[in-house]
Amino acid sequence: MTNDEIHACLDVFGKAWESQDAKALGACYALDCTVVSPIFNTLHGRVAVEQSYGDLAKAFALQKVRVDDVVIGNEDPPRAVVVWNVQSTHIGEVFGMPPSGKQIERTIAYFLTFKDGLITREVRLYDFTSMLMQLGVLRAKPR
């Protein structure tokens, strides 16, 4: 895949993210993909990934998604890193916690591997502890 082809895939992916369209997000992944996520652990297959995006949309209403950086590697298989800033509101149960209406913000890095225009492997990195603190699940330890 060329850099332009990867950028085109990422544009489709970003638009699906912004609209919280689980079906469109799932279509960006290979049928036999693997996704490693702090929330969902390791997911195998497009159906599981699509379900995870649906579950995420039920728990968090998206306010804003911004791409802060994209790095594309020219190796084989093609790879990219996307750094996102995501702002959302907690609207549904997550981690056994009922909806709080709290707004949270997180920076997420997605490490993506592509084949034939689809994501075959994805590793998501973000500060999960900060997310739990913003939700009120964890509290900062006083000094």
PDB file of C-alpha atoms in Angstrom:
ATOM      1  CA  MET A   1       0.000   0.000   0.000  1.00  0.00           C
ATOM      2  CA  THR A   2       1.173   3.492  -0.752  1.00  0.00           C
ATOM      3  CA  ASN A   3       1.132   6.332   1.768  1.00  0.00           C
ATOM      4  CA  ASP A   4      -1.832   7.827  -0.104  1.00  0.00           C
ATOM      5  CA  GLU A   5      -3.742   4.536   0.148  1.00  0.00           C
ATOM      6  CA  ILE A   6      -3.051   4.348   3.879  1.00  0.00           C
ATOM      7  CA  HIS A   7      -4.178   7.976   4.318  1.00  0.00           C
ATOM      8  CA  ALA A   8      -7.376   7.138   2.396  1.00  0.00           C
ATOM      9  CA  CYS A   9      -8.051   4.167   4.722  1.00  0.00           C
ATOM     10  CA  LEU A  10      -7.408   6.365   7.745  1.00  0.00           C
ATOM     11  CA  ASP A  11      -9.805   9.021   6.412  1.00  0.00           C
ATOM     12  CA  VAL A  12     -12.596   6.428   6.122  1.00  0.00           C
ATOM     13  CA  PHE A  13     -11.702   5.102   9.578  1.00  0.00           C
ATOM     14  CA  GLY A  14     -11.719   8.607  11.094  1.00  0.00           C
ATOM     15  CA  LYS A  15     -15.120   9.461   9.621  1.00  0.00           C
ATOM     16  CA  ALA A  16     -16.559   6.203  10.975  1.00  0.00           C
ATOM     17  CA  TRP A  17     -15.056   7.009  14.393  1.00  0.00           C
ATOM     18  CA  GLU A  18     -16.600  10.498  14.376  1.00  0.00           C
ATOM     19  CA  SER A  19     -20.047   9.116  13.542  1.00  0.00           C
ATOM     20  CA  GLN A  20     -19.674   6.211  16.018  1.00  0.00           C
ATOM     21  CA  ASP A  21     -20.764   3.866  13.231  1.00  0.00           C
ATOM     22  CA  ALA A  22     -19.743   0.423  14.514  1.00  0.00           C
ATOM     23  CA  LYS A  23     -20.591  -1.255  11.188  1.00  0.00           C
ATOM     24  CA  ALA A  24     -18.454   1.226   9.200  1.00  0.00           C
ATOM     25  CA  LEU A  25     -15.623   0.889  11.714  1.00  0.00           C
ATOM     26  CA  GLY A  26     -15.793  -2.896  11.464  1.00  0.00           C
ATOM     27  CA  ALA A  27     -15.571  -2.673   7.672  1.00  0.00           C
ATOM     28  CA  CYS A  28     -12.091  -1.145   8.064  1.00  0.00           C
ATOM     29  CA  TYR A  29     -10.777  -4.415   9.551  1.00  0.00           C
ATOM     30  CA  ALA A  30      -9.826  -7.744   7.984  1.00  0.00           C
ATOM     31  CA  LEU A  31     -12.118 -10.664   8.828  1.00  0.00           C
ATOM     32  CA  ASP A  32      -9.296 -12.335  10.792  1.00  0.00           C
ATOM     33  CA  CYS A  33      -7.891  -9.203  12.461  1.00  0.00           C
ATOM     34  CA  THR A  34      -6.484  -8.935  15.979  1.00  0.00           C
ATOM     35  CA  VAL A  35      -6.975  -5.886  18.220  1.00  0.00           C
ATOM     36  CA  VAL A  36      -5.250  -5.427  21.584  1.00  0.00           C
ATOM     37  CA  SER A  37      -7.123  -2.940  23.783  1.00  0.00           C
ATOM     38  CA  PRO A  38      -6.842  -1.849  27.439  1.00  0.00           C
ATOM     39  CA  ILE A  39     -10.654  -2.025  27.785  1.00  0.00           C
ATOM     40  CA  PHE A  40     -11.511  -5.031  25.611  1.00  0.00           C
ATOM     41  CA  ASN A  41      -8.295  -7.064  26.033  1.00  0.00           C
ATOM     42  CA  THR A  42      -7.473  -9.036  22.862  1.00  0.00           C
ATOM     43  CA  LEU A  43     -10.168  -9.214  20.218  1.00  0.00           C
ATOM     44  CA  HIS A  44     -10.082 -11.665  17.315  1.00  0.00           C
ATOM     45  CA  GLY A  45     -12.047 -11.048  14.140  1.00  0.00           C
ATOM     46  CA  ARG A  46     -14.068  -8.268  12.584  1.00  0.00           C
ATOM     47  CA  VAL A  47     -17.291  -9.272  14.360  1.00  0.00           C
ATOM     48  CA  ALA A  48     -15.668  -8.898  17.809  1.00  0.00           C
ATOM     49  CA  VAL A  49     -14.127  -5.546  16.858  1.00  0.00           C
ATOM     50  CA  GLU A  50     -17.440  -4.257  15.516  1.00  0.00           C
ATOM     51  CA  GLN A  51     -19.169  -5.376  18.736  1.00  0.00           C
ATOM     52  CA  SER A  52     -16.538  -3.564  20.824  1.00  0.00           C
ATOM     53  CA  TYR A  53     -17.168  -0.305  18.963  1.00  0.00           C
ATOM     54  CA  GLY A  54     -20.916  -0.762  19.486  1.00  0.00           C
ATOM     55  CA  ASP A  55     -20.362  -1.334  23.216  1.00  0.00           C
ATOM     56  CA  LEU A  56     -18.119   1.727  23.387  1.00  0.00           C
ATOM     57  CA  ALA A  57     -20.781   3.902  21.725  1.00  0.00           C
ATOM     58  CA  LYS A  58     -23.346   2.702  24.284  1.00  0.00           C
ATOM     59  CA  ALA A  59     -21.038   3.744  27.148  1.00  0.00           C
ATOM     60  CA  PHE A  60     -19.594   6.999  25.767  1.00  0.00           C
ATOM     61  CA  ALA A  61     -21.223   9.671  23.614  1.00  0.00           C
ATOM     62  CA  LEU A  62     -18.559  11.174  21.435  1.00  0.00           C
ATOM     63  CA  GLN A  63     -18.123  14.936  21.639  1.00  0.00           C
ATOM     64  CA  LYS A  64     -14.966  15.434  19.644  1.00  0.00           C
ATOM     65  CA  VAL A  65     -12.283  13.403  17.892  1.00  0.00           C
ATOM     66  CA  ARG A  66      -9.100  15.028  16.700  1.00  0.00           C
ATOM     67  CA  VAL A  67      -6.165  13.395  14.938  1.00  0.00           C
ATOM     68  CA  ASP A  68      -3.002  14.866  16.438  1.00  0.00           C
ATOM     69  CA  ASP A  69      -0.425  12.904  14.458  1.00  0.00           C
ATOM     70  CA  VAL A  70      -0.036  10.191  11.828  1.00  0.00           C
ATOM     71  CA  VAL A  71       3.202   8.322  11.156  1.00  0.00           C
ATOM     72  CA  ILE A  72       3.341   5.892   8.237  1.00  0.00           C
ATOM     73  CA  GLY A  73       6.009   3.240   7.878  1.00  0.00           C
ATOM     74  CA  ASN A  74       7.095   2.030   4.461  1.00  0.00           C
ATOM     75  CA  GLU A  75       7.804  -1.526   5.515  1.00  0.00           C
ATOM     76  CA  ASP A  76       6.071  -4.700   4.455  1.00  0.00           C
ATOM     77  CA  PRO A  77       3.445  -5.123   5.772  1.00  0.00           C
ATOM     78  CA  PRO A  78       2.456  -1.441   5.754  1.00  0.00           C
ATOM     79  CA  ARG A  79       2.055   0.161   9.171  1.00  0.00           C
ATOM     80  CA  ALA A  80       0.857   3.410  10.672  1.00  0.00           C
ATOM     81  CA  VAL A  81       0.555   5.053  14.054  1.00  0.00           C
ATOM     82  CA  VAL A  82      -2.367   7.400  14.659  1.00  0.00           C
ATOM     83  CA  VAL A  83      -2.508   9.611  17.744  1.00  0.00           C
ATOM     84  CA  TRP A  84      -6.057  10.712  18.598  1.00  0.00           C
ATOM     85  CA  ASN A  85      -7.512  13.071  21.173  1.00  0.00           C
ATOM     86  CA  VAL A  86     -11.008  11.901  22.125  1.00  0.00           C
ATOM     87  CA  GLN A  87     -13.533  13.783  24.250  1.00  0.00           C
ATOM     88  CA  SER A  88     -16.707  11.995  25.287  1.00  0.00           C
ATOM     89  CA  THR A  89     -19.468  11.814  27.883  1.00  0.00           C
ATOM     90  CA  HIS A  90     -20.160   8.751  30.025  1.00  0.00           C
ATOM     91  CA  ILE A  91     -23.765   7.831  29.080  1.00  0.00           C
ATOM     92  CA  GLY A  92     -23.975   4.079  29.710  1.00  0.00           C
ATOM     93  CA  GLU A  93     -22.754   1.431  32.100  1.00  0.00           C
ATOM     94  CA  VAL A  94     -19.050   0.687  31.954  1.00  0.00           C
ATOM     95  CA  PHE A  95     -16.946  -1.360  34.420  1.00  0.00           C
ATOM     96  CA  GLY A  96     -20.150  -1.884  36.422  1.00  0.00           C
ATOM     97  CA  MET A  97     -20.508   1.870  36.893  1.00  0.00           C
ATOM     98  CA  PRO A  98     -23.850   3.414  35.900  1.00  0.00           C
ATOM     99  CA  PRO A  99     -23.901   6.452  33.581  1.00  0.00           C
ATOM    100  CA  SER A 100     -22.435   9.494  35.334  1.00  0.00           C
ATOM    101  CA  GLY A 101     -22.699  12.190  32.677  1.00  0.00           C
ATOM    102  CA  LYS A 102     -19.013  12.943  33.310  1.00  0.00           C
ATOM    103  CA  GLN A 103     -16.960  14.219  30.429  1.00  0.00           C
ATOM    104  CA  ILE A 104     -13.631  12.525  29.882  1.00  0.00           C
ATOM    105  CA  GLU A 105     -10.725  13.248  27.597  1.00  0.00           C
ATOM    106  CA  ARG A 106      -7.984  10.900  26.546  1.00  0.00           C
ATOM    107  CA  THR A 107      -5.127  10.704  24.099  1.00  0.00           C
ATOM    108  CA  ILE A 108      -4.966   7.364  22.327  1.00  0.00           C
ATOM    109  CA  ALA A 109      -2.275   5.903  20.076  1.00  0.00           C
ATOM    110  CA  TYR A 110      -3.312   3.220  17.576  1.00  0.00           C
ATOM    111  CA  PHE A 111      -0.526   1.104  16.073  1.00  0.00           C
ATOM    112  CA  LEU A 112      -1.975  -0.324  12.863  1.00  0.00           C
ATOM    113  CA  THR A 113      -0.836  -3.001  10.419  1.00  0.00           C
ATOM    114  CA  PHE A 114      -2.541  -3.216   7.013  1.00  0.00           C
ATOM    115  CA  LYS A 115      -3.042  -5.799   4.297  1.00  0.00           C
ATOM    116  CA  ASP A 116      -5.098  -5.315   1.144  1.00  0.00           C
ATOM    117  CA  GLY A 117      -6.463  -1.992   2.405  1.00  0.00           C
ATOM    118  CA  LEU A 118      -7.727  -3.376   5.719  1.00  0.00           C
ATOM    119  CA  ILE A 119      -6.442  -3.307   9.300  1.00  0.00           C
ATOM    120  CA  THR A 120      -5.075  -6.741  10.217  1.00  0.00           C
ATOM    121  CA  ARG A 121      -3.568  -5.863  13.604  1.00  0.00           C
ATOM    122  CA  GLU A 122      -4.115  -2.982  15.975  1.00  0.00           C
ATOM    123  CA  VAL A 123      -2.608  -2.178  19.354  1.00  0.00           C
ATOM    124  CA  ARG A 124      -4.249   0.635  21.328  1.00  0.00           C
ATOM    125  CA  LEU A 125      -2.311   2.526  23.974  1.00  0.00           C
ATOM    126  CA  TYR A 126      -3.729   5.076  26.396  1.00  0.00           C
ATOM    127  CA  ASP A 127      -3.671   6.024  30.067  1.00  0.00           C
ATOM    128  CA  PHE A 128      -6.363   3.697  31.366  1.00  0.00           C
ATOM    129  CA  THR A 129      -5.791   4.813  34.974  1.00  0.00           C
ATOM    130  CA  SER A 130      -6.472   8.443  34.046  1.00  0.00           C
ATOM    131  CA  MET A 131      -9.669   7.371  32.304  1.00  0.00           C
ATOM    132  CA  LEU A 132     -10.828   5.518  35.435  1.00  0.00           C
ATOM    133  CA  MET A 133      -9.968   8.548  37.580  1.00  0.00           C
ATOM    134  CA  GLN A 134     -11.964  10.872  35.318  1.00  0.00           C
ATOM    135  CA  LEU A 135     -14.929   8.506  35.639  1.00  0.00           C
ATOM    136  CA  GLY A 136     -14.581   8.430  39.428  1.00  0.00           C
ATOM    137  CA  VAL A 137     -13.840   4.694  39.547  1.00  0.00           C
ATOM    138  CA  LEU A 138     -10.389   5.416  41.047  1.00  0.00           C
ATOM    139  CA  ARG A 139      -9.256   8.275  43.234  1.00  0.00           C
ATOM    140  CA  ALA A 140      -5.826   9.873  43.365  1.00  0.00           C
ATOM    141  CA  LYS A 141      -3.958   8.945  46.519  1.00  0.00           C
ATOM    142  CA  PRO A 142      -3.389  12.045  48.688  1.00  0.00           C
ATOM    143  CA  ARG A 143       0.228  12.845  49.504  1.00  0.00           C
TER     144      ARG A 143
END
